[in-house]
GROMACS .gro file of C-alpha atoms in nm:
model
  466
    1UNK     CA    1   0.000   0.000   0.000
    2UNK     CA    2   0.136   0.339  -0.100
    3UNK     CA    3   0.131   0.651   0.111
    4UNK     CA    4  -0.090   0.807  -0.152
    5UNK     CA    5  -0.348   0.535  -0.085
    6UNK     CA    6  -0.344   0.626   0.283
    7UNK     CA    7  -0.386   0.998   0.221
    8UNK     CA    8  -0.653   0.955  -0.044
    9UNK     CA    9  -0.836   0.690   0.160
   10UNK     CA   10  -0.847   0.901   0.475
   11UNK     CA   11  -0.970   1.206   0.283
   12UNK     CA   12  -1.242   0.998   0.116
   13UNK     CA   13  -1.337   0.855   0.456
   14UNK     CA   14  -1.365   1.206   0.599
   15UNK     CA   15  -1.567   1.323   0.299
   16UNK     CA   16  -1.808   1.029   0.313
   17UNK     CA   17  -1.851   1.080   0.688
   18UNK     CA   18  -1.945   1.444   0.629
   19UNK     CA   19  -2.172   1.380   0.331
   20UNK     CA   20  -2.321   1.082   0.510
   21UNK     CA   21  -2.412   1.297   0.808
   22UNK     CA   22  -2.605   1.530   0.577
   23UNK     CA   23  -2.777   1.233   0.412
   24UNK     CA   24  -2.859   1.099   0.761
   25UNK     CA   25  -3.070   1.411   0.817
   26UNK     CA   26  -3.275   1.291   0.518
   27UNK     CA   27  -3.324   0.951   0.684
   28UNK     CA   28  -3.060   0.755   0.491
   29UNK     CA   29  -2.889   0.500   0.713
   30UNK     CA   30  -2.548   0.621   0.837
   31UNK     CA   31  -2.288   0.341   0.822
   32UNK     CA   32  -2.050   0.524   1.058
   33UNK     CA   33  -2.319   0.546   1.327
   34UNK     CA   34  -2.400   0.177   1.280
   35UNK     CA   35  -2.031   0.096   1.319
   36UNK     CA   36  -2.038   0.290   1.645
   37UNK     CA   37  -2.343   0.089   1.757
   38UNK     CA   38  -2.148  -0.230   1.692
   39UNK     CA   39  -1.862  -0.100   1.905
   40UNK     CA   40  -2.101  -0.028   2.192
   41UNK     CA   41  -2.214  -0.389   2.154
   42UNK     CA   42  -1.855  -0.501   2.206
   43UNK     CA   43  -1.816  -0.261   2.499
   44UNK     CA   44  -2.130  -0.416   2.649
   45UNK     CA   45  -1.935  -0.734   2.720
   46UNK     CA   46  -1.913  -0.718   3.102
   47UNK     CA   47  -1.535  -0.755   3.130
   48UNK     CA   48  -1.471  -0.489   2.866
   49UNK     CA   49  -1.738  -0.252   2.995
   50UNK     CA   50  -1.618  -0.265   3.355
   51UNK     CA   51  -1.255  -0.221   3.250
   52UNK     CA   52  -1.333   0.086   3.035
   53UNK     CA   53  -1.547   0.251   3.299
   54UNK     CA   54  -1.312   0.174   3.586
   55UNK     CA   55  -1.055   0.381   3.398
   56UNK     CA   56  -1.272   0.653   3.241
   57UNK     CA   57  -1.576   0.668   3.471
   58UNK     CA   58  -1.947   0.642   3.386
   59UNK     CA   59  -2.004   0.975   3.212
   60UNK     CA   60  -1.986   1.063   2.843
   61UNK     CA   61  -1.617   0.974   2.809
   62UNK     CA   62  -1.660   0.601   2.751
   63UNK     CA   63  -1.932   0.661   2.489
   64UNK     CA   64  -1.728   0.928   2.314
   65UNK     CA   65  -1.420   0.703   2.311
   66UNK     CA   66  -1.630   0.434   2.145
   67UNK     CA   67  -1.742   0.683   1.879
   68UNK     CA   68  -1.382   0.799   1.826
   69UNK     CA   69  -1.285   0.433   1.790
   70UNK     CA   70  -1.557   0.389   1.528
   71UNK     CA   71  -1.423   0.694   1.343
   72UNK     CA   72  -1.073   0.545   1.356
   73UNK     CA   73  -1.191   0.211   1.217
   74UNK     CA   74  -1.390   0.392   0.946
   75UNK     CA   75  -1.086   0.592   0.838
   76UNK     CA   76  -0.862   0.284   0.852
   77UNK     CA   77  -1.091   0.094   0.613
   78UNK     CA   78  -1.079   0.348   0.333
   79UNK     CA   79  -0.706   0.331   0.257
   80UNK     CA   80  -0.762  -0.039   0.184
   81UNK     CA   81  -1.043   0.055  -0.053
   82UNK     CA   82  -0.808   0.309  -0.214
   83UNK     CA   83  -0.544   0.038  -0.259
   84UNK     CA   84  -0.805  -0.201  -0.403
   85UNK     CA   85  -0.929   0.069  -0.639
   86UNK     CA   86  -0.578   0.131  -0.769
   87UNK     CA   87  -0.502  -0.240  -0.811
   88UNK     CA   88  -0.839  -0.378  -0.918
   89UNK     CA   89  -1.000  -0.077  -1.078
   90UNK     CA   90  -1.376  -0.057  -1.085
   91UNK     CA   91  -1.405  -0.413  -0.952
   92UNK     CA   92  -1.310  -0.266  -0.612
   93UNK     CA   93  -1.656  -0.112  -0.599
   94UNK     CA   94  -1.791  -0.458  -0.520
   95UNK     CA   95  -1.583  -0.454  -0.200
   96UNK     CA   96  -1.707  -0.105  -0.122
   97UNK     CA   97  -2.070  -0.203  -0.173
   98UNK     CA   98  -2.025  -0.507   0.053
   99UNK     CA   99  -1.881  -0.287   0.329
  100UNK     CA  100  -2.140  -0.010   0.309
  101UNK     CA  101  -2.434  -0.249   0.268
  102UNK     CA  102  -2.317  -0.448   0.571
  103UNK     CA  103  -2.309  -0.131   0.782
  104UNK     CA  104  -2.607   0.054   0.640
  105UNK     CA  105  -2.826  -0.165   0.421
  106UNK     CA  106  -2.851  -0.198   0.044
  107UNK     CA  107  -2.974   0.157  -0.023
  108UNK     CA  108  -2.691   0.315   0.173
  109UNK     CA  109  -2.460   0.066   0.003
  110UNK     CA  110  -2.560   0.190  -0.340
  111UNK     CA  111  -2.531   0.560  -0.247
  112UNK     CA  112  -2.196   0.530  -0.073
  113UNK     CA  113  -2.055   0.306  -0.347
  114UNK     CA  114  -2.156   0.564  -0.608
  115UNK     CA  115  -1.979   0.835  -0.408
  116UNK     CA  116  -1.674   0.612  -0.371
  117UNK     CA  117  -1.670   0.551  -0.745
  118UNK     CA  118  -1.698   0.924  -0.813
  119UNK     CA  119  -1.405   0.991  -0.581
  120UNK     CA  120  -1.203   0.719  -0.751
  121UNK     CA  121  -1.281   0.860  -1.093
  122UNK     CA  122  -1.175   1.204  -0.974
  123UNK     CA  123  -0.850   1.066  -0.839
  124UNK     CA  124  -0.773   0.905  -1.170
  125UNK     CA  125  -0.846   1.226  -1.360
  126UNK     CA  126  -0.658   1.459  -1.129
  127UNK     CA  127  -0.382   1.231  -1.007
  128UNK     CA  128  -0.039   1.383  -0.997
  129UNK     CA  129   0.264   1.316  -0.781
  130UNK     CA  130   0.218   1.443  -0.427
  131UNK     CA  131   0.516   1.469  -0.190
  132UNK     CA  132   0.495   1.218   0.090
  133UNK     CA  133   0.529   1.480   0.362
  134UNK     CA  134   0.232   1.669   0.216
  135UNK     CA  135   0.017   1.356   0.215
  136UNK     CA  136   0.119   1.290   0.573
  137UNK     CA  137   0.022   1.642   0.677
  138UNK     CA  138  -0.320   1.602   0.516
  139UNK     CA  139  -0.376   1.273   0.695
  140UNK     CA  140  -0.278   1.413   1.035
  141UNK     CA  141  -0.492   1.722   0.979
  142UNK     CA  142  -0.800   1.515   0.898
  143UNK     CA  143  -0.747   1.292   1.200
  144UNK     CA  144  -0.695   1.593   1.424
  145UNK     CA  145  -1.014   1.763   1.309
  146UNK     CA  146  -1.219   1.451   1.371
  147UNK     CA  147  -1.063   1.399   1.712
  148UNK     CA  148  -1.151   1.754   1.811
  149UNK     CA  149  -1.506   1.716   1.681
  150UNK     CA  150  -1.557   1.391   1.871
  151UNK     CA  151  -1.400   1.525   2.191
  152UNK     CA  152  -1.669   1.752   2.332
  153UNK     CA  153  -1.715   1.644   2.691
  154UNK     CA  154  -1.978   1.733   2.941
  155UNK     CA  155  -1.918   2.023   3.183
  156UNK     CA  156  -1.894   1.996   3.560
  157UNK     CA  157  -2.224   2.012   3.746
  158UNK     CA  158  -2.286   2.309   3.973
  159UNK     CA  159  -2.304   2.265   4.352
  160UNK     CA  160  -2.644   2.288   4.517
  161UNK     CA  161  -2.776   2.615   4.657
  162UNK     CA  162  -2.727   2.762   5.006
  163UNK     CA  163  -2.963   2.770   5.299
  164UNK     CA  164  -3.292   2.951   5.328
  165UNK     CA  165  -3.569   2.872   5.569
  166UNK     CA  166  -3.617   2.520   5.695
  167UNK     CA  167  -3.359   2.264   5.794
  168UNK     CA  168  -3.362   2.080   5.460
  169UNK     CA  169  -3.296   2.399   5.270
  170UNK     CA  170  -3.019   2.492   5.514
  171UNK     CA  171  -2.813   2.190   5.422
  172UNK     CA  172  -2.580   2.331   5.160
  173UNK     CA  173  -2.508   2.077   4.888
  174UNK     CA  174  -2.814   1.858   4.949
  175UNK     CA  175  -3.010   1.769   4.635
  176UNK     CA  176  -3.350   1.932   4.590
  177UNK     CA  177  -3.662   1.718   4.601
  178UNK     CA  178  -3.748   1.818   4.245
  179UNK     CA  179  -3.467   1.824   3.990
  180UNK     CA  180  -3.484   2.111   3.738
  181UNK     CA  181  -3.489   1.993   3.378
  182UNK     CA  182  -3.154   2.157   3.304
  183UNK     CA  183  -2.994   1.961   3.589
  184UNK     CA  184  -3.154   1.626   3.513
  185UNK     CA  185  -2.895   1.374   3.399
  186UNK     CA  186  -2.876   1.296   3.030
  187UNK     CA  187  -2.790   0.957   2.880
  188UNK     CA  188  -2.841   0.840   2.522
  189UNK     CA  189  -2.723   0.551   2.309
  190UNK     CA  190  -2.613   0.810   2.053
  191UNK     CA  191  -2.341   1.070   2.050
  192UNK     CA  192  -2.530   1.394   2.121
  193UNK     CA  193  -2.485   1.507   1.760
  194UNK     CA  194  -2.706   1.220   1.645
  195UNK     CA  195  -2.990   1.258   1.895
  196UNK     CA  196  -3.324   1.334   1.728
  197UNK     CA  197  -3.445   1.694   1.740
  198UNK     CA  198  -3.813   1.686   1.650
  199UNK     CA  199  -3.896   2.047   1.730
  200UNK     CA  200  -4.083   2.208   1.445
  201UNK     CA  201  -4.124   1.875   1.264
  202UNK     CA  202  -4.437   1.665   1.207
  203UNK     CA  203  -4.488   1.416   1.487
  204UNK     CA  204  -4.724   1.134   1.569
  205UNK     CA  205  -4.743   0.850   1.818
  206UNK     CA  206  -4.878   0.525   1.677
  207UNK     CA  207  -5.038   0.225   1.848
  208UNK     CA  208  -5.026  -0.073   1.615
  209UNK     CA  209  -5.008  -0.451   1.615
  210UNK     CA  210  -5.258  -0.655   1.813
  211UNK     CA  211  -5.505  -0.373   1.870
  212UNK     CA  212  -5.868  -0.343   1.766
  213UNK     CA  213  -5.830   0.017   1.654
  214UNK     CA  214  -5.483   0.138   1.550
  215UNK     CA  215  -5.417   0.491   1.675
  216UNK     CA  216  -5.208   0.771   1.531
  217UNK     CA  217  -5.204   1.076   1.756
  218UNK     CA  218  -5.032   1.409   1.705
  219UNK     CA  219  -4.880   1.597   1.998
  220UNK     CA  220  -5.177   1.835   1.998
  221UNK     CA  221  -5.420   1.540   2.013
  222UNK     CA  222  -5.226   1.389   2.303
  223UNK     CA  223  -5.242   1.718   2.490
  224UNK     CA  224  -5.616   1.738   2.433
  225UNK     CA  225  -5.671   1.414   2.628
  226UNK     CA  226  -5.714   1.409   3.008
  227UNK     CA  227  -5.373   1.483   3.162
  228UNK     CA  228  -5.207   1.289   3.442
  229UNK     CA  229  -4.921   1.399   3.670
  230UNK     CA  230  -4.650   1.175   3.808
  231UNK     CA  231  -4.360   1.256   4.039
  232UNK     CA  232  -4.105   1.003   3.923
  233UNK     CA  233  -3.739   0.934   3.986
  234UNK     CA  234  -3.533   0.854   3.679
  235UNK     CA  235  -3.206   0.671   3.726
  236UNK     CA  236  -2.970   0.512   3.477
  237UNK     CA  237  -2.882   0.146   3.518
  238UNK     CA  238  -2.516   0.244   3.467
  239UNK     CA  239  -2.523   0.476   3.769
  240UNK     CA  240  -2.244   0.366   4.005
  241UNK     CA  241  -2.280   0.365   4.385
  242UNK     CA  242  -2.289   0.731   4.486
  243UNK     CA  243  -2.328   0.845   4.124
  244UNK     CA  244  -2.531   1.136   3.990
  245UNK     CA  245  -2.713   0.965   3.701
  246UNK     CA  246  -3.038   1.006   3.891
  247UNK     CA  247  -3.298   1.280   3.943
  248UNK     CA  248  -3.660   1.332   4.038
  249UNK     CA  249  -3.910   1.547   3.849
  250UNK     CA  250  -4.281   1.617   3.813
  251UNK     CA  251  -4.402   1.483   3.481
  252UNK     CA  252  -4.723   1.558   3.292
  253UNK     CA  253  -4.871   1.349   3.013
  254UNK     CA  254  -5.134   1.092   2.921
  255UNK     CA  255  -5.180   0.764   3.103
  256UNK     CA  256  -5.054   0.478   2.887
  257UNK     CA  257  -5.345   0.267   3.009
  258UNK     CA  258  -5.587   0.530   2.877
  259UNK     CA  259  -5.428   0.513   2.533
  260UNK     CA  260  -5.425   0.133   2.531
  261UNK     CA  261  -5.793   0.129   2.623
  262UNK     CA  262  -5.866   0.360   2.329
  263UNK     CA  263  -5.673   0.130   2.094
  264UNK     CA  264  -5.840  -0.185   2.229
  265UNK     CA  265  -5.578  -0.447   2.318
  266UNK     CA  266  -5.654  -0.790   2.170
  267UNK     CA  267  -5.651  -1.093   2.406
  268UNK     CA  268  -5.354  -1.255   2.232
  269UNK     CA  269  -5.130  -0.953   2.296
  270UNK     CA  270  -4.868  -1.032   2.562
  271UNK     CA  271  -4.595  -0.772   2.508
  272UNK     CA  272  -4.558  -0.400   2.458
  273UNK     CA  273  -4.283  -0.309   2.213
  274UNK     CA  274  -4.192   0.056   2.181
  275UNK     CA  275  -3.976   0.235   1.930
  276UNK     CA  276  -3.811   0.577   1.942
  277UNK     CA  277  -3.721   0.821   1.665
  278UNK     CA  278  -3.355   0.715   1.685
  279UNK     CA  279  -3.443   0.349   1.630
  280UNK     CA  280  -3.415   0.253   1.997
  281UNK     CA  281  -3.641  -0.042   2.081
  282UNK     CA  282  -3.748  -0.203   2.408
  283UNK     CA  283  -4.028  -0.421   2.538
  284UNK     CA  284  -4.221  -0.508   2.852
  285UNK     CA  285  -4.468  -0.782   2.935
  286UNK     CA  286  -4.819  -0.635   2.928
  287UNK     CA  287  -4.890  -0.804   3.261
  288UNK     CA  288  -4.603  -0.607   3.421
  289UNK     CA  289  -4.717  -0.264   3.303
  290UNK     CA  290  -4.754  -0.036   3.609
  291UNK     CA  291  -5.083   0.156   3.623
  292UNK     CA  292  -4.885   0.481   3.661
  293UNK     CA  293  -4.708   0.437   3.324
  294UNK     CA  294  -4.717   0.767   3.138
  295UNK     CA  295  -4.656   0.914   2.794
  296UNK     CA  296  -4.503   1.239   2.917
  297UNK     CA  297  -4.486   1.562   2.720
  298UNK     CA  298  -4.395   1.805   3.000
  299UNK     CA  299  -4.156   1.817   3.295
  300UNK     CA  300  -4.192   2.049   3.594
  301UNK     CA  301  -4.456   2.244   3.405
  302UNK     CA  302  -4.248   2.305   3.092
  303UNK     CA  303  -4.210   2.130   2.757
  304UNK     CA  304  -3.947   1.861   2.731
  305UNK     CA  305  -3.615   1.973   2.592
  306UNK     CA  306  -3.499   1.778   2.284
  307UNK     CA  307  -3.229   1.597   2.480
  308UNK     CA  308  -3.488   1.483   2.735
  309UNK     CA  309  -3.723   1.342   2.474
  310UNK     CA  310  -3.926   1.617   2.310
  311UNK     CA  311  -4.202   1.579   2.217
  312UNK     CA  312  -4.281   1.268   2.427
  313UNK     CA  313  -4.108   1.005   2.633
  314UNK     CA  314  -4.229   0.693   2.809
  315UNK     CA  315  -4.219   0.670   3.189
  316UNK     CA  316  -4.227   0.328   3.355
  317UNK     CA  317  -4.192   0.387   3.730
  318UNK     CA  318  -3.977   0.133   3.911
  319UNK     CA  319  -3.756   0.056   3.610
  320UNK     CA  320  -3.419   0.194   3.513
  321UNK     CA  321  -3.402   0.454   3.238
  322UNK     CA  322  -3.309   0.199   2.970
  323UNK     CA  323  -3.676   0.088   2.979
  324UNK     CA  324  -3.806   0.444   2.939
  325UNK     CA  325  -3.715   0.567   2.591
  326UNK     CA  326  -3.717   0.927   2.475
  327UNK     CA  327  -3.857   1.051   2.140
  328UNK     CA  328  -4.112   0.769   2.141
  329UNK     CA  329  -4.296   0.726   1.810
  330UNK     CA  330  -4.459   0.383   1.808
  331UNK     CA  331  -4.599   0.125   2.050
  332UNK     CA  332  -4.670  -0.220   1.912
  333UNK     CA  333  -4.880  -0.485   2.086
  334UNK     CA  334  -4.724  -0.821   2.015
  335UNK     CA  335  -4.736  -1.190   2.101
  336UNK     CA  336  -4.358  -1.199   2.134
  337UNK     CA  337  -4.095  -1.034   2.348
  338UNK     CA  338  -3.834  -0.817   2.179
  339UNK     CA  339  -3.493  -0.798   2.344
  340UNK     CA  340  -3.406  -0.432   2.388
  341UNK     CA  341  -3.104  -0.238   2.263
  342UNK     CA  342  -2.907  -0.250   2.589
  343UNK     CA  343  -3.025  -0.598   2.690
  344UNK     CA  344  -2.870  -0.723   2.365
  345UNK     CA  345  -2.545  -0.572   2.491
  346UNK     CA  346  -2.543  -0.759   2.821
  347UNK     CA  347  -2.763  -0.544   3.045
  348UNK     CA  348  -3.063  -0.658   3.246
  349UNK     CA  349  -3.384  -0.747   3.061
  350UNK     CA  350  -3.610  -0.658   3.356
  351UNK     CA  351  -3.419  -0.341   3.463
  352UNK     CA  352  -3.590  -0.332   3.804
  353UNK     CA  353  -3.446  -0.057   4.023
  354UNK     CA  354  -3.232  -0.164   4.317
  355UNK     CA  355  -3.252   0.027   4.645
  356UNK     CA  356  -2.993   0.306   4.659
  357UNK     CA  357  -2.880   0.573   4.903
  358UNK     CA  358  -2.623   0.846   4.852
  359UNK     CA  359  -2.430   1.089   5.070
  360UNK     CA  360  -2.447   1.436   4.917
  361UNK     CA  361  -2.272   1.615   5.203
  362UNK     CA  362  -2.007   1.621   5.330
  363UNK     CA  363  -1.818   1.547   5.012
  364UNK     CA  364  -1.534   1.299   4.986
  365UNK     CA  365  -1.214   1.437   5.138
  366UNK     CA  366  -1.395   1.720   5.319
  367UNK     CA  367  -1.212   1.885   5.608
  368UNK     CA  368  -1.442   1.967   5.900
  369UNK     CA  369  -1.393   2.145   6.232
  370UNK     CA  370  -1.405   1.950   6.557
  371UNK     CA  371  -1.704   2.027   6.778
  372UNK     CA  372  -1.891   2.211   6.502
  373UNK     CA  373  -2.230   2.070   6.406
  374UNK     CA  374  -2.269   1.967   6.043
  375UNK     CA  375  -2.519   1.755   5.857
  376UNK     CA  376  -2.454   1.421   5.693
  377UNK     CA  377  -2.728   1.424   5.429
  378UNK     CA  378  -2.832   1.287   5.092
  379UNK     CA  379  -3.101   1.107   4.893
  380UNK     CA  380  -3.244   0.757   4.882
  381UNK     CA  381  -3.478   0.565   4.650
  382UNK     CA  382  -3.616   0.212   4.631
  383UNK     CA  383  -3.800   0.211   4.299
  384UNK     CA  384  -4.144   0.264   4.454
  385UNK     CA  385  -4.100   0.024   4.745
  386UNK     CA  386  -4.168   0.198   5.078
  387UNK     CA  387  -3.871   0.287   5.296
  388UNK     CA  388  -3.883   0.259   5.673
  389UNK     CA  389  -3.562   0.442   5.760
  390UNK     CA  390  -3.214   0.544   5.657
  391UNK     CA  391  -2.912   0.465   5.873
  392UNK     CA  392  -2.572   0.632   5.880
  393UNK     CA  393  -2.241   0.503   6.009
  394UNK     CA  394  -1.938   0.720   6.090
  395UNK     CA  395  -1.707   0.429   6.171
  396UNK     CA  396  -1.711   0.229   5.847
  397UNK     CA  397  -2.020   0.022   5.927
  398UNK     CA  398  -1.944  -0.089   6.283
  399UNK     CA  399  -2.232   0.107   6.434
  400UNK     CA  400  -2.536   0.276   6.279
  401UNK     CA  401  -2.752   0.578   6.366
  402UNK     CA  402  -3.101   0.649   6.240
  403UNK     CA  403  -3.125   0.959   6.021
  404UNK     CA  404  -3.425   1.185   5.974
  405UNK     CA  405  -3.610   1.072   5.660
  406UNK     CA  406  -3.830   1.329   5.486
  407UNK     CA  407  -4.163   1.194   5.353
  408UNK     CA  408  -4.161   1.151   4.974
  409UNK     CA  409  -4.364   1.368   4.739
  410UNK     CA  410  -4.502   1.055   4.577
  411UNK     CA  411  -4.466   0.679   4.563
  412UNK     CA  412  -4.193   0.703   4.300
  413UNK     CA  413  -4.019   1.013   4.433
  414UNK     CA  414  -3.678   0.996   4.596
  415UNK     CA  415  -3.646   1.102   4.959
  416UNK     CA  416  -3.413   1.337   5.139
  417UNK     CA  417  -3.245   1.226   5.461
  418UNK     CA  418  -3.019   1.402   5.711
  419UNK     CA  419  -2.834   1.337   6.037
  420UNK     CA  420  -2.696   1.617   6.257
  421UNK     CA  421  -2.336   1.535   6.351
  422UNK     CA  422  -2.089   1.702   6.586
  423UNK     CA  423  -1.761   1.510   6.542
  424UNK     CA  424  -1.442   1.519   6.744
  425UNK     CA  425  -1.102   1.546   6.575
  426UNK     CA  426  -1.000   1.246   6.367
  427UNK     CA  427  -1.060   1.065   6.039
  428UNK     CA  428  -1.400   0.914   5.968
  429UNK     CA  429  -1.546   0.671   5.716
  430UNK     CA  430  -1.908   0.762   5.654
  431UNK     CA  431  -2.155   0.513   5.509
  432UNK     CA  432  -2.530   0.514   5.442
  433UNK     CA  433  -2.788   0.243   5.392
  434UNK     CA  434  -3.165   0.235   5.343
  435UNK     CA  435  -3.407  -0.008   5.504
  436UNK     CA  436  -3.733  -0.097   5.330
  437UNK     CA  437  -4.054  -0.168   5.516
  438UNK     CA  438  -4.029  -0.523   5.646
  439UNK     CA  439  -3.667  -0.473   5.760
  440UNK     CA  440  -3.522  -0.543   5.418
  441UNK     CA  441  -3.180  -0.379   5.437
  442UNK     CA  442  -3.019  -0.235   5.125
  443UNK     CA  443  -2.780  -0.481   4.958
  444UNK     CA  444  -2.429  -0.423   5.096
  445UNK     CA  445  -2.252  -0.635   4.834
  446UNK     CA  446  -2.030  -0.419   4.617
  447UNK     CA  447  -2.128  -0.478   4.254
  448UNK     CA  448  -2.059  -0.289   3.933
  449UNK     CA  449  -2.360  -0.149   3.744
  450UNK     CA  450  -2.346  -0.412   3.470
  451UNK     CA  451  -2.567  -0.606   3.426
  452UNK     CA  452  -2.841  -0.539   3.686
  453UNK     CA  453  -2.748  -0.206   3.848
  454UNK     CA  454  -2.491  -0.121   4.112
  455UNK     CA  455  -2.520  -0.231   4.475
  456UNK     CA  456  -2.320  -0.150   4.787
  457UNK     CA  457  -2.306   0.125   5.047
  458UNK     CA  458  -2.192   0.470   4.944
  459UNK     CA  459  -1.877   0.550   5.140
  460UNK     CA  460  -1.722   0.891   5.202
  461UNK     CA  461  -1.404   0.958   5.400
  462UNK     CA  462  -1.361   1.291   5.578
  463UNK     CA  463  -1.108   1.449   5.814
  464UNK     CA  464  -1.201   1.650   6.122
  465UNK     CA  465  -0.944   1.891   6.263
  466UNK     CA  466  -0.934   2.122   6.562
   0.00000   0.00000   0.00000
């Protein structure tokens, strides 16, 4: 393979990635994005997933690294196509079609192969000797631009507000009972650039399959139906112990049961299969559908932002976020289960929420003053199961004290807890655990999020000086 093949191949790869992104806006399958999806499948293997996230954490970094890896593989493939084109001529287009069709389907295969052939024809017409150092510079420049474009990371979250009136509001750093939309965590299977933005576009929600009367409702028609409100805690199944991929909000929408009744579910229907505008698919046994399930179109009294699912998202209280897709467009009643996007990649099929508790304050490594009263405080949630109490330990789990547990704003709302604490000088290992009604203590076994959600007690170490 010549250096010219490398330079030309990388430039063609960059060009096809750019043109393909524009074509993707017109609903043509995007092979590069499908390559990325395959890489997330590989990263879903438990050993690989846990290794990546133990190094890079559970935020956007792991996902963005996977997309950068897909870009690298994409660019690496095209120099081989360039070499094949030079050696085999137009017969190399068969290889190109096989690659693009494998990643994007036959239509994308035809379009991308035509573009590849056009680029190859142009190379033949305009070919002239290019110094090797110039080709190298072009290659490095293209790689650098793509790396910069793929490397936009999330910003650091702001600390919670200071005290006002009552004790809960006087605990600086404690989460609020209702999470503002702009502070609600965001997770998607896609790089943010590829998330659907349906604002200003025609939209409808369909109910099809084993129904007596298929429905197709616009957003305005959904809003005209009787509205239901639900205070619901969303949490990601990949949230580690003590993590912030969780929040609680007040949602407004239409009861899913109401919509199913309008459609008329046939007796042979056993499963609900839903699909989102980005192709995300999931399912749930009809018998397991909670009565509170909601097609939400508003959060905290305002319209959903695009990244949080505008115009509608599904809420299934008691399940992790992977079961509650954004940008929902279709619900199919079926006889058969469909394994969801993340379940195919090694995650839980049921996605039932495990009991969690988190210390918000004091933060890890905090330095406190001896004899000065502070609060150990945070949040807890059990997926709709009632909690009896929260207990806090300041000696690494040897002894436990009962904290004050604030009543929840709803069955599926998280709860605030707090314990006044006046420590003496020394080093302390703080831990928290929740206890469900019936004396069911939160699971203390330390487990990684994959495949069923993280378990273990959140632990914070602090130092108290004179």
